[in-house]
Coordinates of C-alpha atoms in Angstrom, one line a residue:
Chain A
V242 CA 19.0 14.5 1.6
Q243 CA 19.1 10.8 1.0
A244 CA 15.5 9.6 0.9
R245 CA 14.4 6.8 3.2
S246 CA 11.6 4.3 2.6
Q247 CA 9.0 4.0 5.4
T248 CA 9.9 2.3 8.7
Q249 CA 10.1 -1.5 8.4
L250 CA 12.0 -4.1 10.3
A251 CA 12.3 -7.8 9.4
V252 CA 13.8 -10.5 11.7
S253 CA 14.9 -14.0 11.1
T254 CA 16.6 -16.9 12.8
G255 CA 17.5 -18.3 9.5
A256 CA 14.2 -20.0 9.0
G257 CA 11.8 -17.6 7.4
W258 CA 11.2 -13.9 8.1
Y259 CA 8.9 -12.1 10.5
L260 CA 8.0 -8.5 9.8
I261 CA 7.7 -6.0 12.6
G262 CA 5.2 -3.5 11.3
A263 CA 3.9 -3.6 7.7
S264 CA 4.9 -0.3 5.9
P265 CA 3.2 1.0 2.8
D266 CA 6.6 0.7 1.1
L267 CA 6.7 -3.0 1.8
R268 CA 6.7 -4.3 -1.7
A269 CA 9.6 -2.1 -2.8
Q270 CA 11.4 -3.0 0.4
I271 CA 11.0 -6.7 -0.4
L272 CA 12.1 -6.2 -4.0
A273 CA 15.3 -4.5 -2.6
D274 CA 16.3 -7.6 -0.7
A275 CA 16.7 -11.0 -2.3
E276 CA 16.3 -12.8 1.1
L277 CA 12.8 -11.5 1.5
Q278 CA 11.6 -12.4 -2.0
P279 CA 9.4 -15.3 -3.0
R280 CA 11.3 -18.4 -4.0
A281 CA 10.3 -20.7 -6.9
T282 CA 9.1 -24.0 -5.5
N283 CA 9.8 -27.4 -7.0
Q284 CA 7.1 -27.0 -9.5
G285 CA 9.0 -24.0 -10.9
V286 CA 6.2 -21.5 -11.3
A287 CA 4.3 -21.2 -8.0
R288 CA 6.2 -19.1 -5.5
E289 CA 6.6 -19.2 -1.8
T290 CA 7.3 -16.1 0.3
P291 CA 9.8 -16.6 3.1
I292 CA 7.7 -14.2 5.2
T293 CA 5.8 -16.3 7.7
G294 CA 4.4 -13.6 10.0
V295 CA 4.0 -10.0 11.0
I296 CA 3.9 -8.3 14.4
L297 CA 1.9 -5.0 14.4
T298 CA 2.8 -2.1 16.7
G299 CA -0.3 0.0 16.0
A300 CA -3.0 0.7 13.5
D301 CA -1.5 3.7 11.7
V302 CA -1.5 3.5 8.0
D303 CA 2.3 3.6 7.9
A304 CA 2.3 0.5 10.3
V305 CA -0.4 -1.6 8.6
A306 CA -0.9 -0.7 4.9
G307 CA 1.9 -3.1 3.9
L308 CA -0.4 -6.1 4.9
L309 CA -2.2 -5.4 1.6
H310 CA 1.0 -6.3 -0.2
L311 CA 1.0 -9.8 1.4
R312 CA -1.8 -11.4 -0.5
E313 CA 0.0 -14.7 -1.2
F314 CA -1.8 -18.0 -0.8
Q315 CA 0.3 -19.1 2.1
P316 CA -0.3 -19.2 5.9
M317 CA 0.8 -16.1 7.7
Q318 CA 0.6 -15.3 11.4
I319 CA -0.3 -11.7 12.3
H320 CA 0.3 -10.9 15.9
A321 CA -1.2 -7.8 17.4
T322 CA -3.2 -6.6 20.4
D323 CA -6.9 -7.5 20.5
S324 CA -7.8 -3.8 19.9
I325 CA -5.6 -3.5 16.7
I326 CA -7.1 -6.8 15.4
R327 CA -10.6 -5.5 16.0
I328 CA -9.9 -2.3 14.1
L329 CA -8.4 -4.1 11.2
T330 CA -10.8 -7.0 10.9
D331 CA -14.1 -5.6 12.3
Q332 CA -13.9 -2.1 10.9
N333 CA -11.9 -2.6 7.7
S334 CA -13.2 -5.3 5.5
I335 CA -10.4 -4.8 2.9
F336 CA -8.1 -6.9 5.2
G337 CA -10.3 -9.8 4.3
A338 CA -8.3 -9.9 1.1
L339 CA -5.6 -11.7 3.2
Q340 CA -8.0 -14.6 3.3
Q341 CA -7.9 -15.7 -0.3
S342 CA -7.5 -19.3 0.7
P343 CA -8.8 -20.9 4.0
N344 CA -6.4 -20.6 7.0
Q345 CA -4.2 -18.1 5.1
A346 CA -4.0 -15.2 7.6
A347 CA -4.2 -16.2 11.2
W348 CA -4.8 -13.2 13.5
I349 CA -3.1 -13.9 16.8
R350 CA -4.1 -11.8 19.9
V351 CA -1.1 -10.8 22.0
R352 CA -1.3 -9.2 25.4
P353 CA 1.2 -6.4 26.0
G354 CA 3.9 -7.5 28.4
E355 CA 3.6 -11.3 27.7
A356 CA 6.4 -12.8 25.7
F357 CA 5.7 -15.0 22.7
P358 CA 8.0 -16.8 20.2
V359 CA 8.4 -15.8 16.6
A360 CA 10.4 -16.4 13.5
A361 CA 10.2 -20.2 13.8
P362 CA 8.9 -22.1 10.8
I363 CA 5.1 -22.4 11.2
A364 CA 3.8 -25.7 12.6
S365 CA 7.3 -26.6 14.0
S366 CA 7.6 -27.2 17.7
S367 CA 10.6 -29.4 18.1
R368 CA 13.1 -28.6 20.9
E369 CA 15.9 -27.9 18.4
Q370 CA 13.9 -25.3 16.7
K371 CA 12.8 -23.7 19.9
N372 CA 16.4 -22.8 20.5
A373 CA 16.5 -20.9 17.3
E374 CA 13.4 -18.8 18.2
I375 CA 13.3 -15.2 18.9
C376 CA 11.2 -14.1 21.9
C377 CA 9.0 -11.1 21.4
E378 CA 7.2 -8.8 23.8
L379 CA 4.9 -5.9 23.1
L380 CA 5.7 -2.9 25.3
P381 CA 2.5 -0.8 25.8
L382 CA 3.2 2.8 25.0
D383 CA 1.1 5.8 25.9
G384 CA -0.2 6.5 22.4
D385 CA -3.6 6.8 20.9
F386 CA -5.4 5.1 18.1
P387 CA -5.1 6.8 14.7
A388 CA -7.5 9.6 13.8
Y389 CA -9.3 7.3 11.3
V390 CA -10.7 5.1 14.2
T391 CA -14.2 6.5 14.7
R392 CA -15.5 7.6 18.1
A393 CA -18.0 4.6 18.1
A394 CA -15.2 2.2 17.4
R395 CA -13.1 3.6 20.3
L396 CA -15.7 2.3 22.7
R397 CA -14.8 -1.2 21.8
V398 CA -11.1 -1.0 22.1
A399 CA -8.6 -0.5 24.9
R400 CA -6.4 2.6 24.9
N401 CA -3.3 0.7 26.4
E402 CA -3.4 -1.5 23.3
A403 CA -3.3 1.3 20.8
V404 CA 0.5 1.7 20.3
S405 CA 3.2 -0.7 21.3
G406 CA 6.9 -1.0 21.2
V407 CA 8.5 -4.4 20.4
I408 CA 11.3 -6.0 22.4
L409 CA 13.0 -8.9 20.6
E410 CA 15.3 -11.3 22.5
S411 CA 17.5 -13.8 20.7
A412 CA 18.3 -17.3 22.0
S413 CA 21.6 -15.9 23.3
G414 CA 19.9 -13.2 25.3
K415 CA 20.7 -10.2 23.1
K416 CA 17.9 -7.7 22.9
L417 CA 16.6 -5.2 20.4
A418 CA 13.9 -2.6 21.1
F419 CA 11.8 -1.1 18.3
L420 CA 9.8 2.0 19.3
P421 CA 8.7 4.0 16.2
S422 CA 6.0 5.9 18.0
V423 CA 6.6 7.2 21.5
A424 CA 4.1 9.7 22.7
R425 CA 5.5 10.1 26.2
L426 CA 8.7 8.9 27.9
D427 CA 8.1 6.8 30.9
N428 CA 10.8 6.4 33.5
S429 CA 9.7 2.9 34.2
W430 CA 11.1 1.8 30.8
R431 CA 14.6 3.0 31.6
T432 CA 15.7 -0.4 33.0
R433 CA 14.2 -2.3 30.1
L434 CA 15.8 0.0 27.5
E435 CA 19.2 0.0 29.3
S436 CA 19.2 -3.8 29.1
C437 CA 18.8 -3.7 25.3
D438 CA 21.7 -4.0 22.9
V439 CA 20.1 -2.1 20.1
L440 CA 17.5 0.7 20.6
L441 CA 15.6 1.8 17.5
F442 CA 13.7 4.9 18.7
D443 CA 11.1 7.4 17.4
G444 CA 12.9 10.1 15.6
T445 CA 9.9 11.5 13.7
F446 CA 10.3 15.1 14.5
W447 CA 13.2 17.3 15.7
S448 CA 11.0 20.0 17.3
D449 CA 7.5 19.9 18.7
D450 CA 6.2 22.6 16.4
E451 CA 8.0 21.3 13.3
L452 CA 4.9 20.6 11.1
V453 CA 2.9 23.6 12.4
R454 CA 5.7 25.9 11.4
I455 CA 5.9 24.4 7.9
R456 CA 2.2 24.1 7.2
G457 CA 1.0 27.1 9.1
E458 CA -1.5 24.9 10.9
G459 CA -2.1 21.5 12.3
K460 CA -0.9 19.4 15.2
T461 CA 2.3 19.4 17.3
A462 CA 4.6 16.4 17.3
T463 CA 3.4 15.5 20.8
E464 CA -0.2 15.8 19.7
M465 CA 0.6 13.4 16.8
G466 CA 2.0 10.8 19.3
H467 CA 5.7 11.6 18.8
I468 CA 7.9 13.2 21.4
P469 CA 10.4 15.5 19.6
I470 CA 14.1 14.8 19.6
S471 CA 15.1 18.2 20.8
G472 CA 14.1 20.4 23.7
K473 CA 13.8 20.0 27.5
G474 CA 11.4 17.0 27.3
G475 CA 12.9 15.6 24.1
S476 CA 14.3 12.2 23.6
L477 CA 17.9 13.4 23.2
A478 CA 17.9 14.8 26.8
A479 CA 15.7 12.1 28.3
L480 CA 17.7 9.2 27.0
A481 CA 21.2 10.8 27.4
N482 CA 22.2 8.5 30.2
L483 CA 21.3 5.2 28.5
R484 CA 24.7 3.7 28.2
H485 CA 24.4 0.1 27.1
P486 CA 22.4 0.1 23.8
R487 CA 23.5 1.2 20.4
K488 CA 21.0 4.0 19.9
M489 CA 19.4 4.9 16.6
F490 CA 16.7 7.2 15.4
I491 CA 14.1 5.6 13.1
H492 CA 10.7 6.7 11.6
I493 CA 12.2 10.1 10.6
N494 CA 9.8 12.5 8.9
N495 CA 11.1 14.2 5.8
T496 CA 10.8 17.5 7.6
N497 CA 13.3 16.5 10.2
P498 CA 16.6 18.4 9.8
I499 CA 18.7 15.5 11.2
L500 CA 18.3 13.9 7.7
D501 CA 20.6 16.6 6.3
P502 CA 24.2 15.5 7.1
E503 CA 25.3 19.2 6.9
S504 CA 22.8 20.4 9.5
A505 CA 23.6 21.5 13.0
E506 CA 20.8 19.2 14.2
H507 CA 22.5 16.2 12.5
H508 CA 25.8 16.9 14.2
E509 CA 24.1 17.4 17.6
V510 CA 22.5 13.9 17.4
I511 CA 25.7 12.3 16.3
Q512 CA 27.7 14.0 19.0
A513 CA 25.2 12.7 21.5
G514 CA 26.1 9.2 20.5
W515 CA 23.0 8.4 18.3
E516 CA 22.9 7.0 14.8
I517 CA 20.4 8.0 12.1
A518 CA 18.8 5.0 10.5
D519 CA 19.0 4.3 6.8
D520 CA 17.4 1.8 4.5
R521 CA 18.8 -1.8 4.5
M522 CA 20.6 -1.6 7.8
E523 CA 21.3 -5.0 9.4
F524 CA 21.7 -6.0 13.1
E525 CA 23.0 -9.4 14.4
L526 CA 21.8 -10.3 17.9
Chain B
V72 CA 10.9 -12.1 -17.6
Q73 CA 11.0 -8.3 -17.1
A74 CA 8.9 -7.6 -14.0
R75 CA 6.1 -5.1 -14.2
S76 CA 4.7 -3.0 -11.4
Q77 CA 0.9 -3.2 -10.8
T78 CA -1.5 -1.7 -13.2
Q79 CA -1.7 2.1 -12.9
L80 CA -2.6 4.9 -15.4
A81 CA -2.1 8.7 -14.9
V82 CA -3.5 11.3 -17.2
S83 CA -2.8 15.0 -17.6
T84 CA -3.7 17.9 -19.8
G85 CA -0.6 19.7 -18.6
A86 CA -2.2 21.0 -15.4
G87 CA -1.9 18.4 -12.7
W88 CA -2.4 14.6 -12.9
Y89 CA -5.4 12.4 -12.4
L90 CA -4.8 8.8 -11.5
I91 CA -6.9 6.0 -13.0
G92 CA -6.9 3.4 -10.3
A93 CA -4.7 3.5 -7.3
S94 CA -2.3 0.6 -7.3
P95 CA -0.5 -0.8 -4.2
D96 CA 2.8 0.1 -6.1
L97 CA 1.8 3.7 -6.4
R98 CA 4.6 5.2 -4.3
A99 CA 7.3 3.4 -6.3
Q100 CA 5.5 4.4 -9.5
I101 CA 5.5 8.1 -8.4
L102 CA 9.1 7.9 -7.4
A103 CA 9.9 6.5 -10.9
D104 CA 8.5 9.6 -12.6
A105 CA 9.6 13.2 -11.8
E106 CA 6.4 14.6 -13.3
L107 CA 4.3 12.9 -10.6
Q108 CA 6.5 13.9 -7.7
P109 CA 5.7 16.6 -5.1
R110 CA 7.2 19.9 -5.9
A111 CA 8.8 22.2 -3.4
T112 CA 6.6 25.3 -2.8
N113 CA 7.9 28.8 -2.4
Q114 CA 8.6 28.2 1.2
G115 CA 11.0 25.5 0.2
V116 CA 10.0 22.7 2.6
A117 CA 6.3 22.0 2.3
R118 CA 5.6 20.0 -0.8
E119 CA 2.7 19.9 -3.2
T120 CA 1.7 16.8 -5.1
P121 CA 0.7 17.4 -8.7
I122 CA -1.9 14.6 -8.3
T123 CA -5.2 16.3 -8.0
G124 CA -7.6 13.4 -8.3
V125 CA -8.2 9.7 -8.7
I126 CA -10.8 7.7 -10.7
L127 CA -11.5 4.3 -9.3
T128 CA -12.6 1.3 -11.4
G129 CA -13.4 -1.1 -8.6
A130 CA -12.7 -2.0 -5.0
D131 CA -10.1 -4.7 -5.5
V132 CA -7.0 -4.2 -3.4
D133 CA -4.9 -3.8 -6.5
A134 CA -7.2 -0.9 -7.7
V135 CA -7.6 1.0 -4.4
A136 CA -4.7 0.3 -1.9
G137 CA -2.6 3.1 -3.5
L138 CA -5.0 5.6 -2.0
L139 CA -3.2 5.0 1.3
H140 CA -0.1 6.4 -0.3
L141 CA -1.8 9.7 -1.0
R142 CA -2.0 11.1 2.5
E143 CA -0.9 14.6 1.7
F144 CA -2.6 17.6 3.2
Q145 CA -4.0 18.8 -0.2
P146 CA -7.4 18.6 -1.7
M147 CA -7.9 15.5 -3.9
Q148 CA -11.0 14.4 -5.8
I149 CA -11.8 10.7 -5.7
H150 CA -14.4 9.8 -8.4
A151 CA -16.1 6.4 -8.1
T152 CA -19.5 4.8 -8.2
D153 CA -21.7 5.1 -5.2
S154 CA -21.2 1.5 -4.3
I155 CA -17.4 1.7 -4.4
I156 CA -17.5 4.8 -2.3
R157 CA -19.7 3.1 0.2
I158 CA -17.4 0.1 0.5
L159 CA -14.3 2.3 1.0
T160 CA -15.8 4.9 3.4
D161 CA -18.6 3.0 5.3
Q162 CA -16.8 -0.4 5.6
N163 CA -13.2 0.6 5.8
S164 CA -12.4 3.3 8.3
I165 CA -8.7 3.3 7.3
F166 CA -9.5 5.5 4.3
G167 CA -10.4 8.1 6.8
A168 CA -6.7 8.7 6.9
L169 CA -7.2 10.7 3.7
Q170 CA -9.0 13.2 5.8
Q171 CA -6.0 14.6 7.8
S172 CA -7.2 18.1 7.1
P173 CA -10.7 19.3 6.4
N174 CA -11.8 19.2 2.7
Q175 CA -8.8 17.1 1.9
A176 CA -10.3 14.1 0.1
A177 CA -13.6 14.8 -1.7
W178 CA -15.5 11.6 -2.7
I179 CA -17.4 12.3 -5.8
R180 CA -20.2 9.9 -6.9
V181 CA -20.2 9.1 -10.6
R182 CA -22.9 7.3 -12.5
P183 CA -21.7 4.7 -15.0
G184 CA -22.4 6.0 -18.5
E185 CA -22.4 9.7 -17.6
A186 CA -19.4 11.8 -18.8
F187 CA -17.6 14.0 -16.4
P188 CA -14.5 16.3 -16.8
V189 CA -11.2 15.5 -15.1
A190 CA -7.6 16.7 -15.0
A191 CA -8.4 20.3 -14.8
P192 CA -6.9 22.2 -11.9
I193 CA -9.3 22.0 -9.0
A194 CA -11.6 25.1 -8.5
S195 CA -11.0 26.3 -12.0
S196 CA -13.9 26.7 -14.3
S197 CA -12.8 29.3 -16.9
R198 CA -13.6 28.6 -20.6
E199 CA -10.0 28.4 -21.6
Q200 CA -9.3 25.6 -19.1
K201 CA -12.4 23.7 -20.1
N202 CA -10.8 23.2 -23.5
A203 CA -7.9 21.5 -21.8
E204 CA -10.1 19.1 -20.0
I205 CA -10.4 15.4 -20.5
C206 CA -13.8 13.9 -20.5
C207 CA -14.2 10.7 -18.6
E208 CA -16.9 8.0 -18.6
L209 CA -17.2 4.8 -16.5
L210 CA -18.3 1.8 -18.6
P211 CA -20.1 -0.6 -16.3
L212 CA -18.6 -4.1 -16.7
D213 CA -20.1 -7.4 -15.7
G214 CA -17.9 -8.0 -12.7
D215 CA -18.5 -8.6 -9.1
F216 CA -17.3 -7.0 -5.9
P217 CA -14.1 -8.4 -4.4
A218 CA -14.4 -11.3 -2.1
Y219 CA -13.6 -9.2 1.0
V220 CA -16.9 -7.3 0.6
T221 CA -19.1 -9.1 3.1
R222 CA -22.5 -10.6 2.3
A223 CA -24.3 -8.0 4.5
A224 CA -22.4 -5.2 2.8
R225 CA -23.5 -6.6 -0.6
L226 CA -27.1 -5.8 0.3
R227 CA -26.3 -2.1 0.3
V228 CA -24.5 -1.9 -3.0
A229 CA -25.4 -2.2 -6.7
R230 CA -23.8 -5.0 -8.7
N231 CA -23.6 -2.9 -11.9
E232 CA -21.4 -0.5 -10.0
A233 CA -18.9 -3.1 -8.9
V234 CA -16.4 -3.0 -11.8
S235 CA -16.0 -0.3 -14.4
G236 CA -13.9 0.4 -17.4
V237 CA -12.9 4.0 -18.1
I238 CA -13.1 5.8 -21.4
L239 CA -11.1 9.0 -21.6
E240 CA -11.7 11.5 -24.4
S241 CA -9.4 14.4 -25.1
A242 CA -10.5 17.9 -26.2
S243 CA -9.5 16.9 -29.8
G244 CA -11.8 13.9 -29.6
K245 CA -9.2 11.1 -29.3
K246 CA -10.2 8.3 -27.0
L247 CA -8.5 5.8 -24.7
A248 CA -10.2 2.8 -23.1
F249 CA -8.9 1.3 -19.9
L250 CA -10.4 -2.0 -19.0
P251 CA -8.2 -3.9 -16.5
S252 CA -10.9 -6.3 -15.3
V253 CA -13.3 -7.7 -17.8
A254 CA -15.4 -10.7 -16.6
R255 CA -17.4 -11.1 -19.8
L256 CA -17.2 -9.6 -23.3
D257 CA -20.3 -7.8 -24.3
N258 CA -21.1 -7.3 -28.0
S259 CA -22.7 -4.0 -27.2
W260 CA -19.3 -2.5 -26.4
R261 CA -17.9 -3.2 -29.9
T262 CA -18.8 0.1 -31.4
R263 CA -17.5 2.0 -28.3
L264 CA -14.2 0.2 -28.4
E265 CA -13.8 0.4 -32.2
S266 CA -14.1 4.2 -31.8
C267 CA -11.2 4.3 -29.4
D268 CA -7.6 5.2 -30.5
V269 CA -6.0 3.2 -27.6
L270 CA -7.5 0.1 -26.0
L271 CA -5.8 -1.1 -22.7
F272 CA -7.4 -4.4 -22.1
D273 CA -7.5 -7.1 -19.4
G274 CA -4.6 -9.5 -20.0
T275 CA -4.5 -11.0 -16.6
F276 CA -4.5 -14.7 -17.6
W277 CA -3.6 -16.6 -20.8
S278 CA -5.9 -19.5 -20.1
D279 CA -8.9 -20.1 -17.9
D280 CA -7.4 -22.7 -15.7
E281 CA -4.0 -21.0 -15.4
L282 CA -4.0 -20.5 -11.6
V283 CA -5.7 -23.8 -10.9
R284 CA -3.0 -25.7 -12.7
I285 CA -0.2 -24.0 -10.9
R286 CA -1.7 -24.0 -7.4
G287 CA -3.6 -27.3 -7.7
E288 CA -6.8 -25.6 -6.5
G289 CA -8.7 -22.3 -6.5
K290 CA -10.7 -20.3 -9.0
T291 CA -10.6 -20.1 -12.8
A292 CA -9.8 -16.8 -14.5
T293 CA -13.5 -16.3 -15.4
E294 CA -14.5 -17.0 -11.8
M295 CA -12.0 -14.3 -10.7
G296 CA -13.5 -11.8 -13.1
H297 CA -11.0 -12.0 -16.0
I298 CA -11.8 -13.6 -19.4
P299 CA -8.6 -15.3 -20.5
I300 CA -6.7 -14.2 -23.6
S301 CA -6.7 -17.6 -25.4
G302 CA -9.4 -20.1 -26.2
K303 CA -12.8 -19.9 -28.0
G304 CA -14.3 -17.2 -25.8
G305 CA -11.0 -15.5 -25.1
S306 CA -10.2 -11.8 -25.8
L307 CA -7.8 -12.6 -28.7
A308 CA -10.6 -14.2 -30.7
A309 CA -13.4 -12.0 -29.6
L310 CA -11.6 -8.7 -30.3
A311 CA -9.8 -9.9 -33.5
N312 CA -11.9 -7.7 -35.8
L313 CA -11.4 -4.4 -33.8
R314 CA -9.4 -2.5 -36.4
H315 CA -9.1 1.1 -35.3
P316 CA -7.6 1.1 -31.8
R317 CA -4.0 0.4 -30.9
K318 CA -4.6 -2.7 -28.7
M319 CA -2.5 -3.5 -25.6
F320 CA -2.8 -6.1 -22.9
I321 CA -2.5 -4.7 -19.3
H322 CA -3.0 -6.1 -15.8
I323 CA -0.9 -9.2 -16.7
N324 CA -0.5 -11.7 -13.9
N325 CA 3.0 -13.1 -13.3
T326 CA 1.8 -16.5 -14.3
N327 CA 0.8 -15.4 -17.8
P328 CA 3.2 -16.8 -20.4
I329 CA 2.9 -13.8 -22.7
L330 CA 5.3 -12.0 -20.4
D331 CA 8.1 -14.2 -21.7
P332 CA 9.3 -12.8 -25.1
E333 CA 10.5 -16.3 -26.1
S334 CA 7.1 -18.0 -25.5
A335 CA 4.7 -19.2 -28.3
E336 CA 1.9 -17.3 -26.5
H337 CA 3.9 -14.0 -26.6
H338 CA 4.4 -14.5 -30.4
E339 CA 0.7 -15.4 -30.9
V340 CA -0.4 -12.1 -29.2
I341 CA 2.1 -10.0 -31.2
Q342 CA 1.1 -11.7 -34.5
A343 CA -2.5 -10.9 -33.7
G344 CA -1.6 -7.2 -33.6
W345 CA -1.6 -6.7 -29.8
E346 CA 1.1 -5.1 -27.7
I347 CA 2.1 -6.2 -24.2
A348 CA 2.2 -3.3 -21.7
D349 CA 5.3 -2.4 -19.8
D350 CA 6.0 0.1 -17.0
R351 CA 6.3 3.8 -18.0
M352 CA 4.5 3.7 -21.3
E353 CA 3.1 7.0 -22.5
F354 CA 0.3 7.8 -24.9
E355 CA -0.6 11.2 -26.4
L356 CA -4.2 11.7 -27.4

């Protein structure tokens, strides 16, 4: 099976890059793509990262650990729900390492369902550049905070801010949906997802008992916040009649048989019109 | 200049691996070395990492972030000073992600200056395996906690537990010293270091004002907890009369001119009998 690095998306309008999520593999992912790498400045030695911001979809290690790779001395905007920001800044002092110089990391609270612009150069607000912006919206999903969030800490956060999807809309009106962790399929999203041009959807597990069978114990896919692909309530059946978007499974666990191109499960997914994400894929909206 | 990944050491007696430090690049470093990679078990799918433990030398992001890559479901011993364990477990809930199954991560408090055995298979205590053990000792260095540790948190930790070097001794009595962050050279170490066969020493900066000159502001090397290589109080001069150990600079910042094999600084270091560390070096004790 071709190994994948952990789920990571980066978007750009040509002026800087915004990350969607911050995977633990971020440094290797940046090193694999020249466009994301720091550029030498006029002085020759100091370097400037083209990454100007991050949008967080949750507080899971695989969605936030990459922030610790971004310890440059430049301003960076980190958009997330109030609850996610509280968890990272109040309960995890290590993210203070993003504040090596004053005004370096700016934590920006985002309400689920409210659109905000991203991927414009920081401190730019001219009309021309507005046109080049991408609009972003967090879609509240029915997930929970990661297990590391203590019971006491849960009293100070809001469950509907725990896990989000991201919907990106380009200036031309094209939309991409990024939903790496979907605990439950909600019929109210159907119209939203049908209007998208690209759908990147939670493909973590093929079956609900996948990890339990392998490890002999532990949680089901659903209990871990991921509806399985297969089965009666699975994503393959539930999203079968989405016609407009290009559909692709992402966030695929290394136990998921769809990763093996020879497997029956792989063929079933492809037959149903889905793609299986790989590293370094690009989408133009 | 040939890029290096972040400072990371792994030791083994043939039965499992112990990490010294846990660098943010750990996943890529594991993927670059088959010996460190998870092995398929008898069942074929579940995988077992050969990494059975970690010894932490400090709480800096570049010394601990790699722990977040180690979220397997296996027992792992994490040795560190009481202060470092407090910072990571009391003030950073995210490291709770290492506790996905009960008894997964065991945090083991180590007193600086007291030897303890490592790199033996967990739960083994037979005499034969004792012989294959490596003895480890934390050497308290005169460093400070990272800036992210809040003022309030500093009241609950001990400064002499902030930054440690590690001295490893094999069953045959060969010794390796690992000192990636040395804020001040202490003459009392001279005998200890002279008795070592390999010395891996802080080569972060060439000159004290290296970062200040490049960035136009900020802290000196000494203020950041690293004595520079050059100059009157630098490591090159201070350690010139260490004769026995093979001496090597590690933890080299990308601003350090010794990385460029064409530079005068590189030649000066080599002439003085030092080596410059590179990825994937191996030492047999």
